[in-house]
PDB file of C-alpha atoms in Angstrom:
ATOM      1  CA  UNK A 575      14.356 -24.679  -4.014  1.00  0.00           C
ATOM      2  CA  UNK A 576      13.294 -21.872  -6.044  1.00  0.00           C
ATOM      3  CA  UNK A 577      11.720 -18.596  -5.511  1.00  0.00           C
ATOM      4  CA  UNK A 578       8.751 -19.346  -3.863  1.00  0.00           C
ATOM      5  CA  UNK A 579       5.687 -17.010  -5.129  1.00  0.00           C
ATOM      6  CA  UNK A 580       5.345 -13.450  -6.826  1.00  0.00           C
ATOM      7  CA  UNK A 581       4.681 -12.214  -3.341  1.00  0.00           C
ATOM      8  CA  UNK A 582       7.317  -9.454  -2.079  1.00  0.00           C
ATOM      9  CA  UNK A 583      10.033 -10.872   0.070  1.00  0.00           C
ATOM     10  CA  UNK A 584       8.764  -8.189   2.699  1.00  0.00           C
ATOM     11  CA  UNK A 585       5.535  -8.896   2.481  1.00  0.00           C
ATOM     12  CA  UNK A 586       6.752 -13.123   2.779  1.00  0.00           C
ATOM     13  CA  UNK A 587       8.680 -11.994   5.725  1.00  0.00           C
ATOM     14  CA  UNK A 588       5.907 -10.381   7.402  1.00  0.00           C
ATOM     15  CA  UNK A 589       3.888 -13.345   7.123  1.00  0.00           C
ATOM     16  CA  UNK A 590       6.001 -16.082   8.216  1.00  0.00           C
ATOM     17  CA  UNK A 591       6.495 -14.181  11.366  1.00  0.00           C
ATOM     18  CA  UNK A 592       4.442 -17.021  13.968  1.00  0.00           C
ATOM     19  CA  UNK A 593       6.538 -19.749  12.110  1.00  0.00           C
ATOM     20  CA  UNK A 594      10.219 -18.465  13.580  1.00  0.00           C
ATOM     21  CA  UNK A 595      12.186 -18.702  16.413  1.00  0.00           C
ATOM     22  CA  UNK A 596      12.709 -15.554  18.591  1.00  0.00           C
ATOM     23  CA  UNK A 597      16.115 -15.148  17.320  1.00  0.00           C
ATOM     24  CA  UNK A 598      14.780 -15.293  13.537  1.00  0.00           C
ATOM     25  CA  UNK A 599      11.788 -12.666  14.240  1.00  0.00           C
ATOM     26  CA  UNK A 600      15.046 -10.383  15.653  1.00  0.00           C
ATOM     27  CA  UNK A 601      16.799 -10.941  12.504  1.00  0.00           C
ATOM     28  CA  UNK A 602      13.484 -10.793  10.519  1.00  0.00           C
ATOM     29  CA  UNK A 603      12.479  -7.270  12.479  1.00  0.00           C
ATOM     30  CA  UNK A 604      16.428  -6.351  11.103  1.00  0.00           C
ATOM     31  CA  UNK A 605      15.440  -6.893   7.657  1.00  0.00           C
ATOM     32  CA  UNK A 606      12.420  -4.794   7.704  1.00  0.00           C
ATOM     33  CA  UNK A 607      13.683  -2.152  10.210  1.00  0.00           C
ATOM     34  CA  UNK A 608      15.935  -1.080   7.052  1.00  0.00           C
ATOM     35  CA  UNK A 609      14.796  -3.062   4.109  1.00  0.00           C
ATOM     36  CA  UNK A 610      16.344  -3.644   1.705  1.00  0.00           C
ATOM     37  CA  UNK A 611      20.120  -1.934   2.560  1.00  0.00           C
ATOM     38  CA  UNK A 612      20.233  -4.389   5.619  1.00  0.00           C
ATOM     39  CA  UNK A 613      19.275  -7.453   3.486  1.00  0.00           C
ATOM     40  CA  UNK A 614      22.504  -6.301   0.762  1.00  0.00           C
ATOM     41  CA  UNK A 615      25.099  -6.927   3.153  1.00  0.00           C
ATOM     42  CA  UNK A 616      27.323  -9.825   4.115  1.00  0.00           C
ATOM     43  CA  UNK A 617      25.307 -12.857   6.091  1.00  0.00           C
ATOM     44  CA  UNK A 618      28.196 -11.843   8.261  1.00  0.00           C
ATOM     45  CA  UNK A 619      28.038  -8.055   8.889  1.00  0.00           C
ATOM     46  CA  UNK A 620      24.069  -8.454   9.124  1.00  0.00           C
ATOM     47  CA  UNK A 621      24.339 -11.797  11.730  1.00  0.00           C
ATOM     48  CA  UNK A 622      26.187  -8.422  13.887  1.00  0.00           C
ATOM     49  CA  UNK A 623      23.795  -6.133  13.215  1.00  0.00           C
ATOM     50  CA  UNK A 624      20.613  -8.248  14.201  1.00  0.00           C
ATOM     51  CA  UNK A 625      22.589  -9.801  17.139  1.00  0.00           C
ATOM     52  CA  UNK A 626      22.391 -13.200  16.099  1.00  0.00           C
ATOM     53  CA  UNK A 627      24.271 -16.095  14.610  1.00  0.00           C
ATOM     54  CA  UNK A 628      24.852 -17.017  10.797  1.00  0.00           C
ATOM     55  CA  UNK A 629      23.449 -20.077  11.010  1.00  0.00           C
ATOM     56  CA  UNK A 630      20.079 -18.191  12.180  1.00  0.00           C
ATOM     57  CA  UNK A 631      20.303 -16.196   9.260  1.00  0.00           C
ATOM     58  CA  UNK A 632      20.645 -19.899   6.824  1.00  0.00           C
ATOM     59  CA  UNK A 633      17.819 -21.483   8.531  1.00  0.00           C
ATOM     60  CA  UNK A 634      15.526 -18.449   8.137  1.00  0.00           C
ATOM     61  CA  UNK A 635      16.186 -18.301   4.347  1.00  0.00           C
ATOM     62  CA  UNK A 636      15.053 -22.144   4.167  1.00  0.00           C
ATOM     63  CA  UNK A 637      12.016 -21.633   6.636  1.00  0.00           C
ATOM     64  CA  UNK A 638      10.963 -18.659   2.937  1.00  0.00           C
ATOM     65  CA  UNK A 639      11.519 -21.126   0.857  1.00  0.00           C
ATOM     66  CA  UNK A 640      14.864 -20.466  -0.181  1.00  0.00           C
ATOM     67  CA  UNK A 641      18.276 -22.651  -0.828  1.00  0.00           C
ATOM     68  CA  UNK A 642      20.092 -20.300   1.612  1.00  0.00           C
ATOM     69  CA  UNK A 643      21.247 -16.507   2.543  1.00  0.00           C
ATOM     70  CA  UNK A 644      22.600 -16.175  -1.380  1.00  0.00           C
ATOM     71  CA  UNK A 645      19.738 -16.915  -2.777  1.00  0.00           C
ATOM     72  CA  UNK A 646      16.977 -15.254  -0.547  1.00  0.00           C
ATOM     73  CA  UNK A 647      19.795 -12.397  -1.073  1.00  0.00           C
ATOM     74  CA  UNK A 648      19.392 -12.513  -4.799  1.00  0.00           C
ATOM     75  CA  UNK A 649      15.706 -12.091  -4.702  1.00  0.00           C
ATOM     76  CA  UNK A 650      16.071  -8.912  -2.530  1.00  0.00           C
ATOM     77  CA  UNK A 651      18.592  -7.341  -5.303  1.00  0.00           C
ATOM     78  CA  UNK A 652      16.353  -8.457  -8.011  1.00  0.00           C
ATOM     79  CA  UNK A 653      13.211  -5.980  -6.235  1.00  0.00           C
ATOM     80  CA  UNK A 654      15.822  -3.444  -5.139  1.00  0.00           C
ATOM     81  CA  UNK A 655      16.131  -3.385  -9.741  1.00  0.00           C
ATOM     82  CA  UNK A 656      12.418  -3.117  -9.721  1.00  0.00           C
ATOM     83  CA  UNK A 657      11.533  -0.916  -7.410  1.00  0.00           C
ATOM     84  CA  UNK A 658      13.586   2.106  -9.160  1.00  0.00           C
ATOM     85  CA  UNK A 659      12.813   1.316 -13.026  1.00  0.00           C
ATOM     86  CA  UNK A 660      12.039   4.056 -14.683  1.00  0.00           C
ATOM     87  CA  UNK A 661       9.057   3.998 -17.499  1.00  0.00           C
ATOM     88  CA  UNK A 662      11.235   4.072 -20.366  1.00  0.00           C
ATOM     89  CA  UNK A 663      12.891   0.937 -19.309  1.00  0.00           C
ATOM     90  CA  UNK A 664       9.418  -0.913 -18.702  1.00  0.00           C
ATOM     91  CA  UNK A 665       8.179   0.464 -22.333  1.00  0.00           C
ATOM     92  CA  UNK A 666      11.271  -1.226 -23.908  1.00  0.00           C
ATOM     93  CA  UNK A 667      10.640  -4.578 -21.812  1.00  0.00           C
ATOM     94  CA  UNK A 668       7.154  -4.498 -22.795  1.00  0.00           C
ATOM     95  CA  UNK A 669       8.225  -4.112 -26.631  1.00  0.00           C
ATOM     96  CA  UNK A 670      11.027  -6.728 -26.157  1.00  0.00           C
ATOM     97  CA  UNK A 671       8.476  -9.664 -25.193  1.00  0.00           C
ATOM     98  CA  UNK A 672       6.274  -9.015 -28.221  1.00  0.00           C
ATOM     99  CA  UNK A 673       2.720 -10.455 -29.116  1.00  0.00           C
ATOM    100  CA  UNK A 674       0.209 -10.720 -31.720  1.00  0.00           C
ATOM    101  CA  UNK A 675      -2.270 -10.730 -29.628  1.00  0.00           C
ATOM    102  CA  UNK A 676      -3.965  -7.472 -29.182  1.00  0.00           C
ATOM    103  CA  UNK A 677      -3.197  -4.975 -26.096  1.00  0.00           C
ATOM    104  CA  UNK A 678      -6.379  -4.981 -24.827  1.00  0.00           C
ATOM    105  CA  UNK A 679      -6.288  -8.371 -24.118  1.00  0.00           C
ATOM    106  CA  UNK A 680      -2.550  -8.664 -22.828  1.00  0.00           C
ATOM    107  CA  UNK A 681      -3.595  -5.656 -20.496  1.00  0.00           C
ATOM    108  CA  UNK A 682      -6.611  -7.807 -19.541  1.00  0.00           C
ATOM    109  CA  UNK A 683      -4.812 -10.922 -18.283  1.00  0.00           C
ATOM    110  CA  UNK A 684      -1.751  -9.031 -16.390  1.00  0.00           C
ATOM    111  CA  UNK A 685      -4.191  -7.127 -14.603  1.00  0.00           C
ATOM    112  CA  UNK A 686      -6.743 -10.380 -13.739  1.00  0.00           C
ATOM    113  CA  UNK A 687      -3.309 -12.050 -12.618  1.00  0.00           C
ATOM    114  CA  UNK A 688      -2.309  -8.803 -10.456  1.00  0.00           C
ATOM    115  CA  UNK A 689      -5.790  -9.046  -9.392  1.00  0.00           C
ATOM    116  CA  UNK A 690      -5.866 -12.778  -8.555  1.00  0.00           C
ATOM    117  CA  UNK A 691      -2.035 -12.413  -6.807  1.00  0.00           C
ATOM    118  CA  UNK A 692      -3.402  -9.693  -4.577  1.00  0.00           C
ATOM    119  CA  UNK A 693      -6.142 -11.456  -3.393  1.00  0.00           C
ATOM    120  CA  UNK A 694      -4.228 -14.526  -2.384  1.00  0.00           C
ATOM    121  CA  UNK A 695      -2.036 -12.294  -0.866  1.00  0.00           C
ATOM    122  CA  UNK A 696      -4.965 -10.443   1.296  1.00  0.00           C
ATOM    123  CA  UNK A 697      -4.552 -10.794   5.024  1.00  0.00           C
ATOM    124  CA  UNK A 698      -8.302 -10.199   5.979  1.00  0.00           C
ATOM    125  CA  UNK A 699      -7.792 -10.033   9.253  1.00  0.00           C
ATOM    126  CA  UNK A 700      -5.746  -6.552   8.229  1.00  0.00           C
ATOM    127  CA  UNK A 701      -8.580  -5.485   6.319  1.00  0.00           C
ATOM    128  CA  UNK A 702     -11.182  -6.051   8.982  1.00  0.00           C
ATOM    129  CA  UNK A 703      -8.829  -4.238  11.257  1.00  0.00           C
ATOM    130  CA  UNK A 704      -9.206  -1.097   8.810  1.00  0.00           C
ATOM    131  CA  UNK A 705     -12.520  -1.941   8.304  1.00  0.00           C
ATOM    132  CA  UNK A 706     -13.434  -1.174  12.173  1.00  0.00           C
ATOM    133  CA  UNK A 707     -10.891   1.704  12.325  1.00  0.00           C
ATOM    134  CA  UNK A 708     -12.552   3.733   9.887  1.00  0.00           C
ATOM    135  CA  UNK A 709     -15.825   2.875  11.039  1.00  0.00           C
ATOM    136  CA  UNK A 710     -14.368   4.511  14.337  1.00  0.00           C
ATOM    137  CA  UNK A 711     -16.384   8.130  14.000  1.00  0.00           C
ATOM    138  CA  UNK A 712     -14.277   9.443  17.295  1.00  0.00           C
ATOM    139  CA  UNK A 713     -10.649   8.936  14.814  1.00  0.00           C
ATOM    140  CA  UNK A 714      -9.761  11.649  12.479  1.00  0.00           C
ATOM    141  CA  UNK A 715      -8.614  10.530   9.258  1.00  0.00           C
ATOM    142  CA  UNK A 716      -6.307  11.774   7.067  1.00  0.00           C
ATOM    143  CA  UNK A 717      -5.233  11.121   3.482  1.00  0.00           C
ATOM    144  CA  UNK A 718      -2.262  11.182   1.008  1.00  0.00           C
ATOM    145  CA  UNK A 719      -1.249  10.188  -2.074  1.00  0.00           C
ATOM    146  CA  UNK A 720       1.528  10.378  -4.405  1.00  0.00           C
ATOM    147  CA  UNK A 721       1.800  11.646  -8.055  1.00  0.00           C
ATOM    148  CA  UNK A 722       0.561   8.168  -9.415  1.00  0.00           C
ATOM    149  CA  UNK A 723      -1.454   7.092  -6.450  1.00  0.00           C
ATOM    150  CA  UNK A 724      -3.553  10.611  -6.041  1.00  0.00           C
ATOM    151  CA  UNK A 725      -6.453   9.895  -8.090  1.00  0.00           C
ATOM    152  CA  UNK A 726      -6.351   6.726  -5.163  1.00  0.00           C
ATOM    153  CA  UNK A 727      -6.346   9.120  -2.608  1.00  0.00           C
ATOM    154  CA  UNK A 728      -9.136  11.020  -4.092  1.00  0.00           C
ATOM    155  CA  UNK A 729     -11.441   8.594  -4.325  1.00  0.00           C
ATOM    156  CA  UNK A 730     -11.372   6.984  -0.954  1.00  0.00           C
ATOM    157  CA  UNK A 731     -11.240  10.745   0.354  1.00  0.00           C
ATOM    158  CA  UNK A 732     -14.220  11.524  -1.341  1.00  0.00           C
ATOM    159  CA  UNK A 733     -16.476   8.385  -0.251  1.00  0.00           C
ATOM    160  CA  UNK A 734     -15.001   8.609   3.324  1.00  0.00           C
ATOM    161  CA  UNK A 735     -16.253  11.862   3.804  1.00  0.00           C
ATOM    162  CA  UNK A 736     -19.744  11.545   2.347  1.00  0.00           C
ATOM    163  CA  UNK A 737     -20.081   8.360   5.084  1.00  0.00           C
ATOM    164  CA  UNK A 738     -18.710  10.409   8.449  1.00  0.00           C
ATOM    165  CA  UNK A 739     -16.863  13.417   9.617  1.00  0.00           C
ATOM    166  CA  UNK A 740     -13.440  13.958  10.683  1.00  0.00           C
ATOM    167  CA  UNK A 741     -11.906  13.439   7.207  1.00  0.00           C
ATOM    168  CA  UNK A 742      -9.411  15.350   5.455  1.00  0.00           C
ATOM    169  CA  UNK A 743      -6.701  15.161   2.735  1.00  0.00           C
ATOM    170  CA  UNK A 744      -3.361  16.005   2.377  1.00  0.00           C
ATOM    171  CA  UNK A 745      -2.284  19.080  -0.308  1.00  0.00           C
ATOM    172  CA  UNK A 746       0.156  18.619  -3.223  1.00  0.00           C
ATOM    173  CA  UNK A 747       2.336  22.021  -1.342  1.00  0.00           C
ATOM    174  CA  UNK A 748       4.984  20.185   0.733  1.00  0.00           C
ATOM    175  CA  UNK A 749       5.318  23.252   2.935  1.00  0.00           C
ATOM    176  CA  UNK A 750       1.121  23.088   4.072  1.00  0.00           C
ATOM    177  CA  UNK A 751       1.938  19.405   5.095  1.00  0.00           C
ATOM    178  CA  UNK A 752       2.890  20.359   8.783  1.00  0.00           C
ATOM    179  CA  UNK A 753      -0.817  21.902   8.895  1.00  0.00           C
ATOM    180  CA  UNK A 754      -2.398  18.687   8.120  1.00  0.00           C
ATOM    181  CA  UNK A 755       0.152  16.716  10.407  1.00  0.00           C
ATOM    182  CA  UNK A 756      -0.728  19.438  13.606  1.00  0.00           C
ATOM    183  CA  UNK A 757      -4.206  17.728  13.798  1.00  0.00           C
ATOM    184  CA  UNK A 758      -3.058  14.140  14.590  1.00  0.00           C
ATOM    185  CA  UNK A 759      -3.071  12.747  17.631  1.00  0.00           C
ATOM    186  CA  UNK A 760      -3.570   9.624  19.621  1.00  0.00           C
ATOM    187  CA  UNK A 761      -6.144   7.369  17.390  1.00  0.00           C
ATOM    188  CA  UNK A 762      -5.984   9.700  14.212  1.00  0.00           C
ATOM    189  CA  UNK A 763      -5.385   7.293  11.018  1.00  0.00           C
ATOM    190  CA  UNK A 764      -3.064   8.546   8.776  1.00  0.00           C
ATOM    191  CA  UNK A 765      -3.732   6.935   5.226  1.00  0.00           C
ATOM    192  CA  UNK A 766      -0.736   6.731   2.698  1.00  0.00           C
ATOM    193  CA  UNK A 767      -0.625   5.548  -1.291  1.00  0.00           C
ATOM    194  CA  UNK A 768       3.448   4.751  -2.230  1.00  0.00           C
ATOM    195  CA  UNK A 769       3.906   3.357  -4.985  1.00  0.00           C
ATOM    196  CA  UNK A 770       7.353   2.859  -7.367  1.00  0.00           C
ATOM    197  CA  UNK A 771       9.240   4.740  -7.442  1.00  0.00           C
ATOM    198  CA  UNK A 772       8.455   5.511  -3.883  1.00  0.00           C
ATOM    199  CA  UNK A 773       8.061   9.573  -2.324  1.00  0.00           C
ATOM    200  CA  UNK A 774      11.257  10.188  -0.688  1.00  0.00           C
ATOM    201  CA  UNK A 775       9.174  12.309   1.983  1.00  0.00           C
ATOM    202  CA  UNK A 776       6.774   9.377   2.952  1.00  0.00           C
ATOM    203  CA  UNK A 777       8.767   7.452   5.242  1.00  0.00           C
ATOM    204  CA  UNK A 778       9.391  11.105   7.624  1.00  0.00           C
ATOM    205  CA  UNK A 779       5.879  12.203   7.264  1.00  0.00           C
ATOM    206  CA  UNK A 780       4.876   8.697   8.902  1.00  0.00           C
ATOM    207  CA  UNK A 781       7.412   8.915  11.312  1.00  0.00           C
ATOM    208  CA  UNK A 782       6.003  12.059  12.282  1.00  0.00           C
ATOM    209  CA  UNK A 783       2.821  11.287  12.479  1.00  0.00           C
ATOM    210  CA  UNK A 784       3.409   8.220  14.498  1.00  0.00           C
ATOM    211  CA  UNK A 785       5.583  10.348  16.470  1.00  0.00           C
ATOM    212  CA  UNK A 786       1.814  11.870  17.699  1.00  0.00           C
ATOM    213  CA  UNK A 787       0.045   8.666  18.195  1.00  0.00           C
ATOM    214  CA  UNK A 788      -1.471   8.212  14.616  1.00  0.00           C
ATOM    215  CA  UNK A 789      -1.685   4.476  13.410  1.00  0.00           C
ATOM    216  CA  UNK A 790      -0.566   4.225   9.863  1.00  0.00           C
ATOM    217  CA  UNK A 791      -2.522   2.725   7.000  1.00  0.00           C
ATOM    218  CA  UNK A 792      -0.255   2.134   3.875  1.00  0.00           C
ATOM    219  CA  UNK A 793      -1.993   0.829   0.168  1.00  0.00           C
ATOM    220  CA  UNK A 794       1.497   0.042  -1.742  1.00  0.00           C
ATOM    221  CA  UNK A 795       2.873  -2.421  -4.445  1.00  0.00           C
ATOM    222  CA  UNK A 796       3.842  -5.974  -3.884  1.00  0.00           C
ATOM    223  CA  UNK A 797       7.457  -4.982  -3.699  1.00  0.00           C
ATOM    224  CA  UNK A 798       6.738  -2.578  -0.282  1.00  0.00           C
ATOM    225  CA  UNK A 799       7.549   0.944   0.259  1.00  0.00           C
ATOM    226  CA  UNK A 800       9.922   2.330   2.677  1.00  0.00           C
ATOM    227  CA  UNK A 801       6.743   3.337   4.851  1.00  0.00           C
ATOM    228  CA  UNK A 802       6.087  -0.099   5.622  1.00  0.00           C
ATOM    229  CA  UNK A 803       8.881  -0.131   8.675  1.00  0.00           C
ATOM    230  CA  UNK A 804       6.679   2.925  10.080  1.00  0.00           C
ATOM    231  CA  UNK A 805       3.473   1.150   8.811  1.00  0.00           C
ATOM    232  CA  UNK A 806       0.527  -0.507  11.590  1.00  0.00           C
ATOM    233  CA  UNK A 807      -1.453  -1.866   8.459  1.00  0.00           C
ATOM    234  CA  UNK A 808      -0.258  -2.531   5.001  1.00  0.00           C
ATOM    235  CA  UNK A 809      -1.945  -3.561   1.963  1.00  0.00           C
ATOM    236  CA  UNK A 810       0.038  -4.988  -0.463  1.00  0.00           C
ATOM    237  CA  UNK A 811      -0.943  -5.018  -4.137  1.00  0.00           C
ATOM    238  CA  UNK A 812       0.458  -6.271  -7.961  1.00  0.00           C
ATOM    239  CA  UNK A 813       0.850  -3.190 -10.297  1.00  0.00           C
ATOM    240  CA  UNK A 814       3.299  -4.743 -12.845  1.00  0.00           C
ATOM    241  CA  UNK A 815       1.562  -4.275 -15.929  1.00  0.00           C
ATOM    242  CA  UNK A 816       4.253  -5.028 -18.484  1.00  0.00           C
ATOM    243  CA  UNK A 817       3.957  -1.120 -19.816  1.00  0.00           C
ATOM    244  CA  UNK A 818       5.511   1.817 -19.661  1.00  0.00           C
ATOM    245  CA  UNK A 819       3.007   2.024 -16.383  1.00  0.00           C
ATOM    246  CA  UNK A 820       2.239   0.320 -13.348  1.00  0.00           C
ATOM    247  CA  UNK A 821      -1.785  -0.542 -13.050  1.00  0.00           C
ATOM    248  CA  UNK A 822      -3.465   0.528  -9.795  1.00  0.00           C
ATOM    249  CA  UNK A 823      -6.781  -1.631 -10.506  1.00  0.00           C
ATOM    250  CA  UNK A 824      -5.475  -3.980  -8.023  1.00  0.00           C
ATOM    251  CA  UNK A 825      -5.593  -1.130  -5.284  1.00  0.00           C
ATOM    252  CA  UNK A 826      -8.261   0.290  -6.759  1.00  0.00           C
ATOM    253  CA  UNK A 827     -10.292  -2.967  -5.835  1.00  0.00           C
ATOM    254  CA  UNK A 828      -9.198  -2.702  -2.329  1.00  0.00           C
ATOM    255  CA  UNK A 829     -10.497   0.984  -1.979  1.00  0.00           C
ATOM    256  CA  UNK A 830     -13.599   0.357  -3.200  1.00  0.00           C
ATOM    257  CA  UNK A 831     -13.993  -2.882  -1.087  1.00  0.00           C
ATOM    258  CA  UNK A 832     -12.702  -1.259   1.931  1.00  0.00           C
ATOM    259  CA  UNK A 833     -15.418   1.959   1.087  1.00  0.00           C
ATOM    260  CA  UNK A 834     -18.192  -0.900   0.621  1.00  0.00           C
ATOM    261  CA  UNK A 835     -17.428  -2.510   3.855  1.00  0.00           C
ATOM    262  CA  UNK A 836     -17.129   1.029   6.226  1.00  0.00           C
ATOM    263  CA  UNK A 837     -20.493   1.949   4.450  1.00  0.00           C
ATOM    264  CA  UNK A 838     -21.860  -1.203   5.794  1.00  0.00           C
ATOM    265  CA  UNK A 839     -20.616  -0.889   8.929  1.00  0.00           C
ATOM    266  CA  UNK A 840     -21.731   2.579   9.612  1.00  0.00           C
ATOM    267  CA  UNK A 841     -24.532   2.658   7.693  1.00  0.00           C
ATOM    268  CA  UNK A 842     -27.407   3.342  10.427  1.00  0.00           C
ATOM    269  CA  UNK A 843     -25.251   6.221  11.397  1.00  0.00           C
ATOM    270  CA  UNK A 844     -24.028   7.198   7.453  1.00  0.00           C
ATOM    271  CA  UNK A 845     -27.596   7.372   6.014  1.00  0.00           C
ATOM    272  CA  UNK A 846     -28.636  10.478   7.770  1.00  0.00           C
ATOM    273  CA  UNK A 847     -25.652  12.243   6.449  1.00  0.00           C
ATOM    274  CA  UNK A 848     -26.371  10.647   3.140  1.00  0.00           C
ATOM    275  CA  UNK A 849     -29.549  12.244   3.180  1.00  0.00           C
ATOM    276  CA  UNK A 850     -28.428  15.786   4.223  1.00  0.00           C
ATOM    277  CA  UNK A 851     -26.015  15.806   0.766  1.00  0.00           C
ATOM    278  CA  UNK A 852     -28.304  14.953  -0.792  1.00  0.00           C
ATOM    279  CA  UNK A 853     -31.266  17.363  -0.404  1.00  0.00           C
ATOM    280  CA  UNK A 854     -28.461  19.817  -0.891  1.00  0.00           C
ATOM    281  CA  UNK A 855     -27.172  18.604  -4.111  1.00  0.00           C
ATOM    282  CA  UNK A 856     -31.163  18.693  -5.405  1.00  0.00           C
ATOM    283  CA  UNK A 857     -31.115  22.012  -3.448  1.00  0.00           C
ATOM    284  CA  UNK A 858     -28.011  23.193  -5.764  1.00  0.00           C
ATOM    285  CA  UNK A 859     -29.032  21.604  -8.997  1.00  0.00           C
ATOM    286  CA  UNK A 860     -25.628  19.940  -8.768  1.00  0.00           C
ATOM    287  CA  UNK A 861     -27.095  16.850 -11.264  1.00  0.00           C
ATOM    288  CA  UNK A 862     -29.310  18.840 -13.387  1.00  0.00           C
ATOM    289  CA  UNK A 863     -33.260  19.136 -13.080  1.00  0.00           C
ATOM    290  CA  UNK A 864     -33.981  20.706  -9.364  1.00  0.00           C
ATOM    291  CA  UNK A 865     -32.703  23.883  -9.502  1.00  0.00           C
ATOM    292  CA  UNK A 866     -32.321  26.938 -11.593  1.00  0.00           C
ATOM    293  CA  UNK A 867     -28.835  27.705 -11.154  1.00  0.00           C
ATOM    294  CA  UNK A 868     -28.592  30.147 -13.911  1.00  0.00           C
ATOM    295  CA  UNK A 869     -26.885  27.852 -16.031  1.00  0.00           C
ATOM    296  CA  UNK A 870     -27.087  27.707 -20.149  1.00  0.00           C
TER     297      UNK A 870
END
């Protein structure tokens, strides 16, 4: 047996949850408790740690696909190596493969593929679950992204909040992120982009925020940030691109599908609102043409 798919061994574990034994799901809820130090260690010193025997540990690794503990081991090394490489690294990787053909269409198939993976990948179920959550107008919502992931963050932000109220996004200023966190509560959605190389400051801010009763969405790579453990939702997605950067099309498609479906859902109840921004951009002149605004 080999490695079984491009899917993230987290994300693997996570689905193969209804397939083990009671004993496994403690070991597997071990791995992702503190994934991926608990994973690095002896078969022995983690058989303690989850509570159960070695051979429990040998006969989940073959349930995933793999030959045994050393090789499901192996494959959570070779993401631990991925998950921390730097840009200059991937430019010299990208450089080492060589091509004639021309980067357009190189960038074009990896991101199709990443595309393609991450909808294979797709729980829908999860997705649905969102779906309705957002659609919820009684939750707050609240939004973060990283330094990559921001312009993510933006745009859902920005769509949310034209379709219902009760949405806000978190500031780049670490020390205004308690303000943002005061507001949550029991059904407030906290909404969080981590990508590689993950925000150190993530994983606490969920905790937090759980901490008050907030259910945690996370958008992240196919490897899995450390929010995931604190995560109720997760969407998974392929940003390998072969470059010095990741791609975030493949999330990008998942905001925008996720938008499309809210503004379906809530659409008897959005299109008033929709129509209140805009008689007041045509009121403003915002697009030109309705307005003399004093401009040039």
């Amino acid at each position: 047996m080999g490695e079984p798919s491009r899917e993230s061994f987290a994300l693997r574990l996570r689905r193969a949850m209804d397939q083990f034994t009671p004993s496994e799901r403690q070991l597997a809820a071990t791995l992702l408790a503190d994934y991926p130090a608990a994973g690095l260690q002896s078969s022995v010193r983690l058989a303690e740690i989850a509570g159960v025997s070695t051979p429990t540990i040998v006969r989940m690794a073959r349930k995933l696909g793999y030959d045994g503990f050393t090789a499901m081991q192996e494959v959570m090394r070779r993401e631990v190596s991925e998950q921390v490489k730097k840009p200059a690294s991937k430019h010299a990787e990208w450089h080492a493969r060589g091509s004639d053909r021309h980067t357009v269409n190189q960038f074009g198939d990896l991101v199709s593929a990443n595309l393609r993976t991450t909808l294979d990948a797709l729980d829908l179920s999860t997705f649905d679950q969102v779906a309705a959550l957002l659609s919820d107008t009684q939750r707050s919502v609240l939004i973060a992204g990283g330094r990559i992931t921001r312009t993510l963050a933006d745009h859902l932000h920005n769509h949310l909040h034209i379709l219902r109220p009760g949405v806000s996004q978190m500031g780049t200023s670490a020390h205004l992120w308690p303000h943002a966190l005061l507001d949550l509560g029991p059904g407030s959605i906290l909404i969080l982009f981590d990508i590689r190389r993950y925000q150190s400051d993530y994983p606490l801010i969920a905790e937090l925020a759980q901490k008050r009763g907030a259910e945690i969405v996370l958008f992240t790579d196919q490897w899995g940030s450390p929010v995931s453990s604190h995560a109720n939702h997760v969407f998974a997605a392929n940003v390998e691109a072969l470059t010095s950067w990741d791609s975030t099309m493949a999330l990008m498609f998942l905001v925008e599908a996720l938008i499309a479906d809210v503004s379906n859902r809530l659409w008897s109840v959005s299109r008033k609102r929709v129509d209140e921004l805009e008689d007041m951009f045509d009121c403003l002149g915002t697009f030109g043409g309705g307005h003399d605004n004093g401009g040039a």
